[in-house]
Coordinates of N, CA and C and ligand atoms in Angstrom, one line a residue:
M1341 N -29.2 7.1 42.5 CA -29.5 8.5 42.4 C -29.3 9.0 40.9
Q1342 N -30.3 9.4 40.3 CA -30.2 10.0 39.0 C -30.9 11.4 39.1
L1343 N -30.1 12.4 39.2 CA -30.6 13.7 39.4 C -30.2 14.7 38.4
I1344 N -31.2 15.5 38.0 CA -30.9 16.7 37.1 C -31.1 17.9 38.0
F1345 N -30.2 18.8 38.0 CA -30.3 20.0 38.8 C -30.7 21.1 37.8
M1346 N -31.9 21.7 38.0 CA -32.3 22.8 37.1 C -32.4 24.1 38.0
G1347 N -32.8 25.1 37.3 CA -32.9 26.4 38.0 C -32.1 27.4 37.2
P1348 N -32.4 28.7 37.4 CA -31.8 29.8 36.6 C -30.3 29.9 37.0
P1349 N -29.5 30.6 36.2 CA -28.1 30.8 36.5 C -28.1 31.6 37.9
G1350 N -27.2 31.2 38.8 CA -27.1 31.9 40.1 C -28.0 31.3 41.1
A1351 N -28.8 30.2 40.8 CA -29.7 29.6 41.8 C -28.9 28.8 42.8
G1352 N -27.7 28.5 42.5 CA -26.9 27.7 43.5 C -26.9 26.2 43.1
K1353 N -27.3 25.9 41.9 CA -27.4 24.4 41.5 C -26.0 23.8 41.5
G1354 N -25.0 24.6 41.0 CA -23.6 24.0 40.9 C -23.1 23.7 42.3
T1355 N -23.3 24.6 43.2 CA -22.8 24.5 44.6 C -23.5 23.3 45.3
Q1356 N -24.8 23.2 45.2 CA -25.6 22.1 45.8 C -25.2 20.8 45.1
A1357 N -25.1 20.8 43.8 CA -24.9 19.5 43.1 C -23.5 19.0 43.5
Q1358 N -22.5 19.9 43.7 CA -21.2 19.5 44.1 C -21.1 18.9 45.5
L1359 N -21.8 19.6 46.4 CA -21.9 19.1 47.8 C -22.5 17.7 47.9
L1360 N -23.7 17.6 47.3 CA -24.4 16.3 47.4 C -23.8 15.2 46.7
A1361 N -23.1 15.5 45.6 CA -22.4 14.4 44.8 C -21.2 13.9 45.7
A1362 N -20.6 14.8 46.4 CA -19.4 14.4 47.3 C -20.0 13.5 48.4
L1363 N -21.1 14.0 49.0 CA -21.7 13.2 50.1 C -22.2 11.8 49.7
W1364 N -22.8 11.8 48.5 CA -23.3 10.5 48.1 C -22.3 9.7 47.2
K1365 N -21.1 10.2 47.0 CA -20.1 9.5 46.3 C -20.5 9.1 44.8
I1366 N -21.1 10.1 44.2 CA -21.5 9.9 42.8 C -20.9 11.1 42.0
P1367 N -20.7 10.9 40.7 CA -20.1 12.0 39.9 C -21.1 13.2 39.8
H1368 N -20.5 14.4 39.9 CA -21.1 15.7 39.6 C -20.8 16.0 38.2
I1369 N -21.7 16.0 37.3 CA -21.4 16.2 35.9 C -22.0 17.6 35.5
S1370 N -21.1 18.6 35.3 CA -21.6 19.9 34.9 C -21.2 20.2 33.5
T1371 N -22.2 20.4 32.6 CA -21.8 20.6 31.2 C -21.1 22.0 31.0
G1372 N -21.4 22.9 31.9 CA -20.7 24.2 31.9 C -19.2 24.0 32.2
D1373 N -18.9 23.2 33.2 CA -17.5 22.9 33.5 C -16.8 22.2 32.4
I1374 N -17.5 21.2 31.8 CA -16.9 20.5 30.7 C -16.6 21.4 29.5
L1375 N -17.6 22.3 29.2 CA -17.4 23.3 28.1 C -16.2 24.2 28.4
R1376 N -16.2 24.7 29.7 CA -15.1 25.7 30.0 C -13.7 25.0 29.9
A1377 N -13.7 23.7 30.3 CA -12.4 23.0 30.2 C -12.0 22.9 28.7
C1378 N -13.0 22.7 27.8 CA -12.7 22.6 26.4 C -12.2 23.9 25.8
V1379 N -12.8 25.0 26.4 CA -12.4 26.4 25.9 C -10.9 26.6 26.3
V1380 N -10.6 26.3 27.6 CA -9.2 26.4 28.0 C -8.2 25.6 27.2
A1381 N -8.6 24.4 26.9 CA -7.8 23.4 26.2 C -7.8 23.7 24.7
K1382 N -8.6 24.7 24.3 CA -8.7 25.1 22.8 C -9.0 23.9 21.9
T1383 N -9.9 23.0 22.4 CA -10.3 21.9 21.5 C -11.2 22.5 20.4
D1384 N -11.5 21.7 19.4 CA -12.5 22.1 18.4 C -13.8 22.5 19.0
L1385 N -14.3 21.7 19.9 CA -15.6 21.9 20.6 C -15.5 23.3 21.4
G1386 N -14.4 23.4 22.1 CA -14.2 24.6 22.9 C -14.2 25.9 22.0
Q1387 N -13.5 25.8 20.9 CA -13.5 27.0 20.0 C -14.9 27.3 19.4
K1388 N -15.7 26.2 19.1 CA -17.0 26.4 18.6 C -17.9 27.0 19.7
A1389 N -17.7 26.5 21.0 CA -18.6 26.9 22.1 C -18.4 28.3 22.6
Q1390 N -17.2 28.7 22.5 CA -16.8 29.9 23.3 C -17.6 31.2 23.0
S1391 N -17.9 31.4 21.7 CA -18.6 32.7 21.4 C -20.0 32.7 22.0
Y1392 N -20.6 31.5 22.0 CA -22.0 31.3 22.5 C -21.9 31.6 24.0
M1393 N -21.0 31.0 24.7 CA -20.9 31.2 26.2 C -20.6 32.6 26.5
D1394 N -19.7 33.3 25.8 CA -19.4 34.7 26.1 C -20.6 35.6 25.9
R1395 N -21.5 35.2 25.0 CA -22.7 36.1 24.8 C -23.9 35.7 25.7
G1396 N -23.7 34.6 26.5 CA -24.8 34.2 27.3 C -25.9 33.4 26.6
E1397 N -25.5 32.9 25.4 CA -26.4 32.1 24.6 C -26.1 30.6 24.9
L1398 N -27.1 29.7 24.6 CA -26.9 28.3 24.7 C -26.0 27.8 23.6
V1399 N -25.1 26.9 23.9 CA -24.3 26.3 22.9 C -25.3 25.3 22.1
P1400 N -25.2 25.2 20.8 CA -26.1 24.4 20.0 C -26.2 23.0 20.6
D1401 N -27.5 22.5 20.6 CA -27.8 21.2 21.1 C -26.8 20.1 20.6
E1402 N -26.6 20.1 19.3 CA -25.8 19.0 18.8 C -24.4 18.9 19.3
L1403 N -23.9 20.0 19.8 CA -22.5 20.0 20.4 C -22.5 19.4 21.8
L1404 N -23.7 19.5 22.5 CA -23.8 18.9 23.8 C -23.9 17.4 23.9
M1405 N -24.6 16.9 22.8 CA -25.1 15.5 22.9 C -23.9 14.6 23.0
D1406 N -22.9 14.8 22.2 CA -21.7 13.9 22.2 C -21.0 13.9 23.6
I1407 N -20.9 15.1 24.1 CA -20.1 15.1 25.4 C -20.9 14.5 26.5
V1408 N -22.2 14.6 26.5 CA -23.0 14.0 27.6 C -23.0 12.5 27.4
Q1409 N -23.2 12.1 26.2 CA -23.2 10.6 25.9 C -21.9 10.0 26.3
E1410 N -20.8 10.6 26.0 CA -19.5 10.0 26.3 C -19.4 10.0 27.9
R1411 N -19.8 11.0 28.5 CA -19.6 11.1 30.0 C -20.5 10.1 30.7
M1412 N -21.7 9.9 30.2 CA -22.7 9.0 30.9 C -22.2 7.5 30.7
N1413 N -21.4 7.3 29.7 CA -21.0 5.9 29.4 C -19.7 5.5 30.2
Q1414 N -19.2 6.5 31.0 CA -18.0 6.2 31.7 C -18.4 5.3 33.0
P1415 N -17.5 4.4 33.4 CA -17.8 3.5 34.5 C -18.3 4.1 35.8
D1416 N -17.8 5.3 36.1 CA -18.2 5.9 37.4 C -19.7 6.4 37.4
A1417 N -20.3 6.4 36.2 CA -21.6 7.0 36.1 C -22.7 5.8 36.3
R1418 N -22.2 4.6 36.5 CA -23.1 3.5 36.6 C -24.0 3.5 37.9
A1419 N -23.4 4.0 38.9 CA -24.1 3.9 40.2 C -24.9 5.1 40.5
G1420 N -25.0 6.1 39.5 CA -25.8 7.3 39.7 C -25.0 8.5 39.4
W1421 N -25.6 9.7 39.4 CA -25.0 10.9 39.0 C -25.9 12.1 39.3
I1422 N -25.2 13.3 39.4 CA -26.0 14.5 39.4 C -25.6 15.3 38.2
L1423 N -26.5 15.6 37.4 CA -26.3 16.4 36.2 C -26.6 17.8 36.5
D1424 N -25.7 18.7 36.2 CA -25.8 20.1 36.6 C -25.7 20.9 35.3
G1425 N -26.9 21.5 34.8 CA -26.8 22.3 33.6 C -27.2 21.6 32.4
F1426 N -27.7 20.4 32.5 CA -28.1 19.6 31.3 C -29.2 18.7 31.8
P1427 N -30.3 18.5 31.1 CA -30.7 19.2 29.8 C -31.2 20.6 30.1
R1428 N -31.0 21.5 29.0 CA -31.4 22.9 29.1 C -32.4 23.3 28.1
T1429 N -32.7 22.3 27.2 CA -33.8 22.6 26.2 C -34.6 21.3 26.1
V1430 N -35.8 21.5 25.5 CA -36.7 20.3 25.3 C -36.0 19.3 24.4
A1431 N -35.3 19.8 23.4 CA -34.6 18.8 22.5 C -33.6 18.0 23.3
Q1432 N -32.8 18.7 24.2 CA -31.8 18.0 25.0 C -32.5 17.0 25.9
A1433 N -33.7 17.3 26.5 CA -34.4 16.4 27.4 C -34.8 15.2 26.6
A1434 N -35.3 15.4 25.4 CA -35.8 14.2 24.6 C -34.6 13.3 24.2
F1435 N -33.5 13.9 23.9 CA -32.3 13.2 23.6 C -31.8 12.4 24.8
F1436 N -31.9 13.0 26.0 CA -31.4 12.4 27.2 C -32.3 11.2 27.6
D1437 N -33.6 11.3 27.4 CA -34.5 10.2 27.6 C -34.1 9.0 26.8
K1438 N -33.8 9.2 25.6 CA -33.4 8.1 24.7 C -32.1 7.5 25.2
L1439 N -31.2 8.4 25.6 CA -29.9 7.9 26.0 C -30.0 7.1 27.3
L1440 N -30.9 7.5 28.2 CA -31.1 6.7 29.4 C -31.7 5.4 29.1
C1441 N -32.6 5.4 28.2 CA -33.3 4.1 27.8 C -32.2 3.2 27.2
D1442 N -31.3 3.7 26.4 CA -30.3 2.9 25.8 C -29.4 2.3 26.9
V1443 N -29.0 3.2 27.9 CA -28.1 2.8 28.9 C -28.8 1.7 29.8
E1444 N -30.1 1.9 30.1 CA -30.7 1.1 31.1 C -31.6 0.1 30.6
G1445 N -31.9 0.1 29.3 CA -32.8 -0.9 28.7 C -34.2 -0.7 29.0
S1446 N -34.6 0.5 29.6 CA -36.0 0.8 29.8 C -36.6 1.3 28.5
T1447 N -37.9 1.4 28.4 CA -38.5 1.8 27.1 C -39.0 3.2 27.1
S1448 N -39.0 3.9 28.2 CA -39.5 5.3 28.3 C -38.8 6.0 29.4
G1449 N -38.5 7.3 29.1 CA -37.9 8.2 30.1 C -38.8 8.2 31.4
K1450 N -40.1 8.0 31.2 CA -41.0 8.1 32.4 C -40.7 6.9 33.4
D1451 N -40.1 5.9 32.9 CA -39.8 4.7 33.8 C -38.5 4.8 34.5
C1452 N -37.7 5.8 34.2 CA -36.4 5.9 34.8 C -36.5 6.4 36.2
A1453 N -35.5 6.1 37.0 CA -35.5 6.6 38.4 C -35.1 8.1 38.5
L1454 N -35.2 8.7 37.4 CA -34.7 10.1 37.3 C -35.6 11.1 38.1
R1455 N -34.9 12.0 38.8 CA -35.7 13.1 39.4 C -35.0 14.5 39.0
A1456 N -35.9 15.5 38.7 CA -35.4 16.8 38.3 C -35.6 17.7 39.4
V1457 N -34.6 18.4 39.9 CA -34.7 19.3 41.0 C -34.6 20.7 40.5
N1458 N -35.6 21.5 40.9 CA -35.6 22.9 40.5 C -35.4 23.8 41.8
L1459 N -34.4 24.6 41.7 CA -34.2 25.6 42.7 C -34.8 26.9 42.3
D1460 N -35.7 27.4 43.1 CA -36.4 28.7 42.9 C -35.7 29.8 43.6
V1461 N -35.4 30.9 42.8 CA -34.8 32.1 43.4 C -35.3 33.3 42.6
P1462 N -35.7 34.4 43.2 CA -36.2 35.5 42.5 C -35.1 36.2 41.7
D1463 N -35.5 36.9 40.6 CA -34.5 37.4 39.7 C -33.5 38.4 40.3
N1464 N -34.0 39.3 41.2 CA -33.1 40.3 41.8 C -32.0 39.7 42.6
V1465 N -32.3 38.6 43.3 CA -31.3 37.8 44.1 C -30.3 37.2 43.1
L1466 N -30.8 36.6 42.0 CA -29.9 36.0 41.0 C -28.9 36.9 40.5
V1467 N -29.4 38.1 40.1 CA -28.5 39.1 39.5 C -27.4 39.5 40.5
A1468 N -27.8 39.7 41.7 CA -26.8 40.1 42.7 C -25.8 39.0 43.0
R1469 N -26.3 37.8 43.0 CA -25.4 36.7 43.3 C -24.4 36.5 42.1
L1470 N -24.9 36.6 40.9 CA -24.0 36.4 39.7 C -23.0 37.5 39.6
L1471 N -23.4 38.8 39.9 CA -22.5 39.9 39.8 C -21.3 39.7 40.8
S1472 N -21.6 39.1 42.0 CA -20.6 39.0 43.0 C -19.7 37.8 42.7
R1473 N -20.1 36.9 41.8 CA -19.3 35.7 41.5 C -18.1 36.0 40.6
G1474 N -18.3 36.9 39.7 CA -17.2 37.4 38.9 C -16.6 36.4 37.9
R1475 N -17.4 35.4 37.3 CA -16.9 34.6 36.3 C -16.8 35.4 35.0
Q1476 N -16.1 34.8 34.0 CA -15.9 35.6 32.7 C -17.2 36.0 32.1
D1477 N -18.2 35.1 32.2 CA -19.5 35.4 31.5 C -20.5 36.0 32.5
D1478 N -20.0 36.6 33.6 CA -20.9 37.2 34.6 C -20.9 38.7 34.6
N1479 N -20.9 39.3 33.4 CA -21.1 40.8 33.4 C -22.6 41.0 33.2
E1480 N -23.0 42.3 33.5 CA -24.4 42.5 33.6 C -25.3 42.2 32.3
E1481 N -24.7 42.5 31.2 CA -25.4 42.3 29.9 C -25.6 40.8 29.7
T1482 N -24.5 40.0 29.9 CA -24.6 38.6 29.7 C -25.5 37.9 30.7
I1483 N -25.5 38.4 31.9 CA -26.4 37.9 32.9 C -27.8 38.0 32.5
R1484 N -28.1 39.3 32.1 CA -29.5 39.5 31.7 C -29.9 38.6 30.5
R1485 N -29.0 38.4 29.6 CA -29.3 37.5 28.5 C -29.5 36.0 28.9
R1486 N -28.6 35.6 29.9 CA -28.7 34.2 30.4 C -30.0 33.9 31.1
L1487 N -30.5 35.0 31.8 CA -31.8 34.8 32.5 C -32.9 34.7 31.5
Q1488 N -32.8 35.5 30.4 CA -33.9 35.5 29.4 C -33.9 34.1 28.7
V1489 N -32.7 33.7 28.3 CA -32.5 32.4 27.7 C -33.1 31.3 28.6
Y1490 N -32.8 31.4 29.9 CA -33.3 30.4 30.8 C -34.9 30.4 30.8
R1491 N -35.5 31.5 30.9 CA -36.9 31.6 30.9 C -37.5 31.0 29.6
E1492 N -36.9 31.4 28.4 CA -37.5 30.9 27.2 C -37.2 29.5 26.9
Q1493 N -36.0 29.0 27.1 CA -35.6 27.7 26.6 C -35.6 26.6 27.7
T1494 N -35.3 27.0 28.9 CA -35.1 25.9 30.0 C -36.3 25.8 30.9
E1495 N -37.0 26.9 31.2 CA -38.1 26.8 32.1 C -39.2 25.8 31.6
P1496 N -39.4 25.7 30.3 CA -40.4 24.7 29.9 C -40.2 23.3 30.4
L1497 N -38.9 23.0 30.7 CA -38.6 21.7 31.2 C -39.2 21.4 32.6
I1498 N -39.6 22.5 33.3 CA -40.2 22.3 34.6 C -41.6 21.6 34.4
D1499 N -42.3 22.0 33.4 CA -43.6 21.4 33.1 C -43.4 20.0 32.6
F1500 N -42.4 19.8 31.8 CA -42.0 18.5 31.2 C -41.8 17.5 32.3
Y1501 N -41.0 17.8 33.3 CA -40.7 16.8 34.4 C -41.8 16.8 35.4
S1502 N -42.5 17.9 35.6 CA -43.6 17.9 36.5 C -44.7 17.0 36.0
G1503 N -45.0 17.1 34.7 CA -46.1 16.3 34.1 C -45.8 14.8 34.3
R1504 N -44.5 14.5 34.5 CA -44.2 13.0 34.7 C -43.9 12.7 36.1
Q1505 N -44.4 13.6 37.0 CA -44.2 13.4 38.5 C -42.7 13.2 38.9
Q1506 N -41.8 13.8 38.1 CA -40.4 13.6 38.4 C -39.7 14.9 39.0
L1507 N -40.6 15.9 39.2 CA -40.1 17.2 39.6 C -40.0 17.4 41.2
V1508 N -38.9 17.9 41.7 CA -38.8 18.2 43.1 C -38.5 19.7 43.1
A1509 N -39.3 20.5 43.7 CA -39.1 22.0 43.7 C -38.7 22.4 45.1
V1510 N -37.6 23.2 45.2 CA -37.1 23.6 46.5 C -36.8 25.1 46.4
D1511 N -37.1 25.8 47.5 CA -36.9 27.2 47.6 C -35.3 27.4 47.8
G1512 N -34.7 28.0 46.8 CA -33.3 28.2 46.8 C -32.9 29.6 47.4
D1513 N -33.8 30.4 47.8 CA -33.5 31.7 48.3 C -33.4 31.7 49.8
R1514 N -32.5 30.8 50.3 CA -32.2 30.7 51.7 C -30.7 30.4 51.9
A1515 N -30.3 30.4 53.1 CA -28.8 30.0 53.4 C -28.5 28.7 52.8
M1516 N -27.3 28.6 52.2 CA -26.8 27.4 51.5 C -27.1 26.1 52.3
E1517 N -26.8 26.2 53.6 CA -26.9 24.9 54.4 C -28.3 24.5 54.5
L1518 N -29.2 25.4 54.6 CA -30.6 25.1 54.7 C -31.1 24.4 53.4
V1519 N -30.7 24.9 52.3 CA -31.1 24.3 51.0 C -30.5 22.9 50.9
T1520 N -29.2 22.8 51.3 CA -28.6 21.4 51.3 C -29.4 20.5 52.1
A1521 N -29.7 20.9 53.3 CA -30.4 20.0 54.3 C -31.8 19.6 53.7
E1522 N -32.5 20.5 53.1 CA -33.8 20.1 52.5 C -33.6 19.2 51.4
L1523 N -32.6 19.4 50.5 CA -32.4 18.5 49.4 C -32.1 17.1 49.9
Q1524 N -31.2 17.1 50.9 CA -30.8 15.8 51.4 C -32.1 15.0 51.9
Q1525 N -32.9 15.8 52.6 CA -34.1 15.2 53.2 C -35.1 14.7 52.2
V1526 N -35.3 15.6 51.2 CA -36.3 15.2 50.2 C -35.8 14.1 49.3
L1527 N -34.5 14.2 48.9 CA -34.0 13.2 47.9 C -33.6 11.9 48.5
S1528 N -33.2 11.8 49.7 CA -32.7 10.5 50.2 C -33.5 10.1 51.4
G1529 N -34.4 10.9 51.9 CA -35.2 10.5 53.1 C -34.5 10.7 54.4
D1530 N -33.3 11.2 54.3 CA -32.5 11.5 55.6 C -33.2 12.7 56.3
S1531 N -33.2 12.7 57.6 CA -33.6 14.0 58.3 C -32.5 14.6 59.0
Ligands
LIG2646 P1 -23.2 27.0 33.4 O1 -21.9 26.8 34.0 O2 -24.1 25.8 33.6 O3 -23.9 28.3 33.8 O4 -23.0 27.1 31.8 C1 -22.2 28.1 31.3 C2 -22.5 28.3 29.8 O5 -22.2 27.1 29.1 C3 -24.0 28.5 29.4 O6 -24.3 29.9 29.5 C4 -24.1 28.0 28.0 O7 -23.5 28.9 27.1 C5 -23.1 26.8 28.1 N1 -23.9 25.6 28.4 C6 -23.7 24.8 29.6 N2 -24.6 23.7 29.5 C7 -25.3 23.8 28.4 C8 -26.3 23.1 27.8 N3 -26.8 22.0 28.4 N4 -26.8 23.5 26.6 C9 -26.3 24.6 26.0 N5 -25.4 25.3 26.5 C10 -24.8 25.0 27.7

């Protein structure tokens, strides 16, 4: 299983990624979680990332690449993984293709067993969900900015993966258990 979970903030990708990773016994790798841990630990990276995160902006690509590379090279990532919140830009996706090729010895990201899952949820539902979550970066102004950043910088990845027949699109505007059940069915063939 090599899965990328995409979708706007509040689509439920973190929740679904965590559930399915536990079920399939593969690591759930969330770049948002890694960055938040760096902020709490006040590492160099955390200090650089914090102001971007607080404003709802993306942390610069070059700060993400090292942490993803390091995490993907850990032994538990050999059997598969669910990436949650990465890649989020076309540059990150291109970097990630190269990284996968290095790790797997394939020559093109198109050859990888990778699938990109997009959870579709309308904006009004997203805003309501995020406001009720109450994370530090979940105030109304930041939420609006994160949605805008998603549309501008991350949504183009849907075409990127769809063009390579690697996209799986699922309606995320339903009860959590229904979304999990559909993902399980589509991704592993379980019914
Ligand atoms: P998330 O928990 O995925 O919503 O991420 C929270 C915040 O961390 C985002 O709003 C960004 O500021 C930052 N972040 C997480 N992943 C990335 C990424 N792949 N590229 C840039 N910034 C990221």
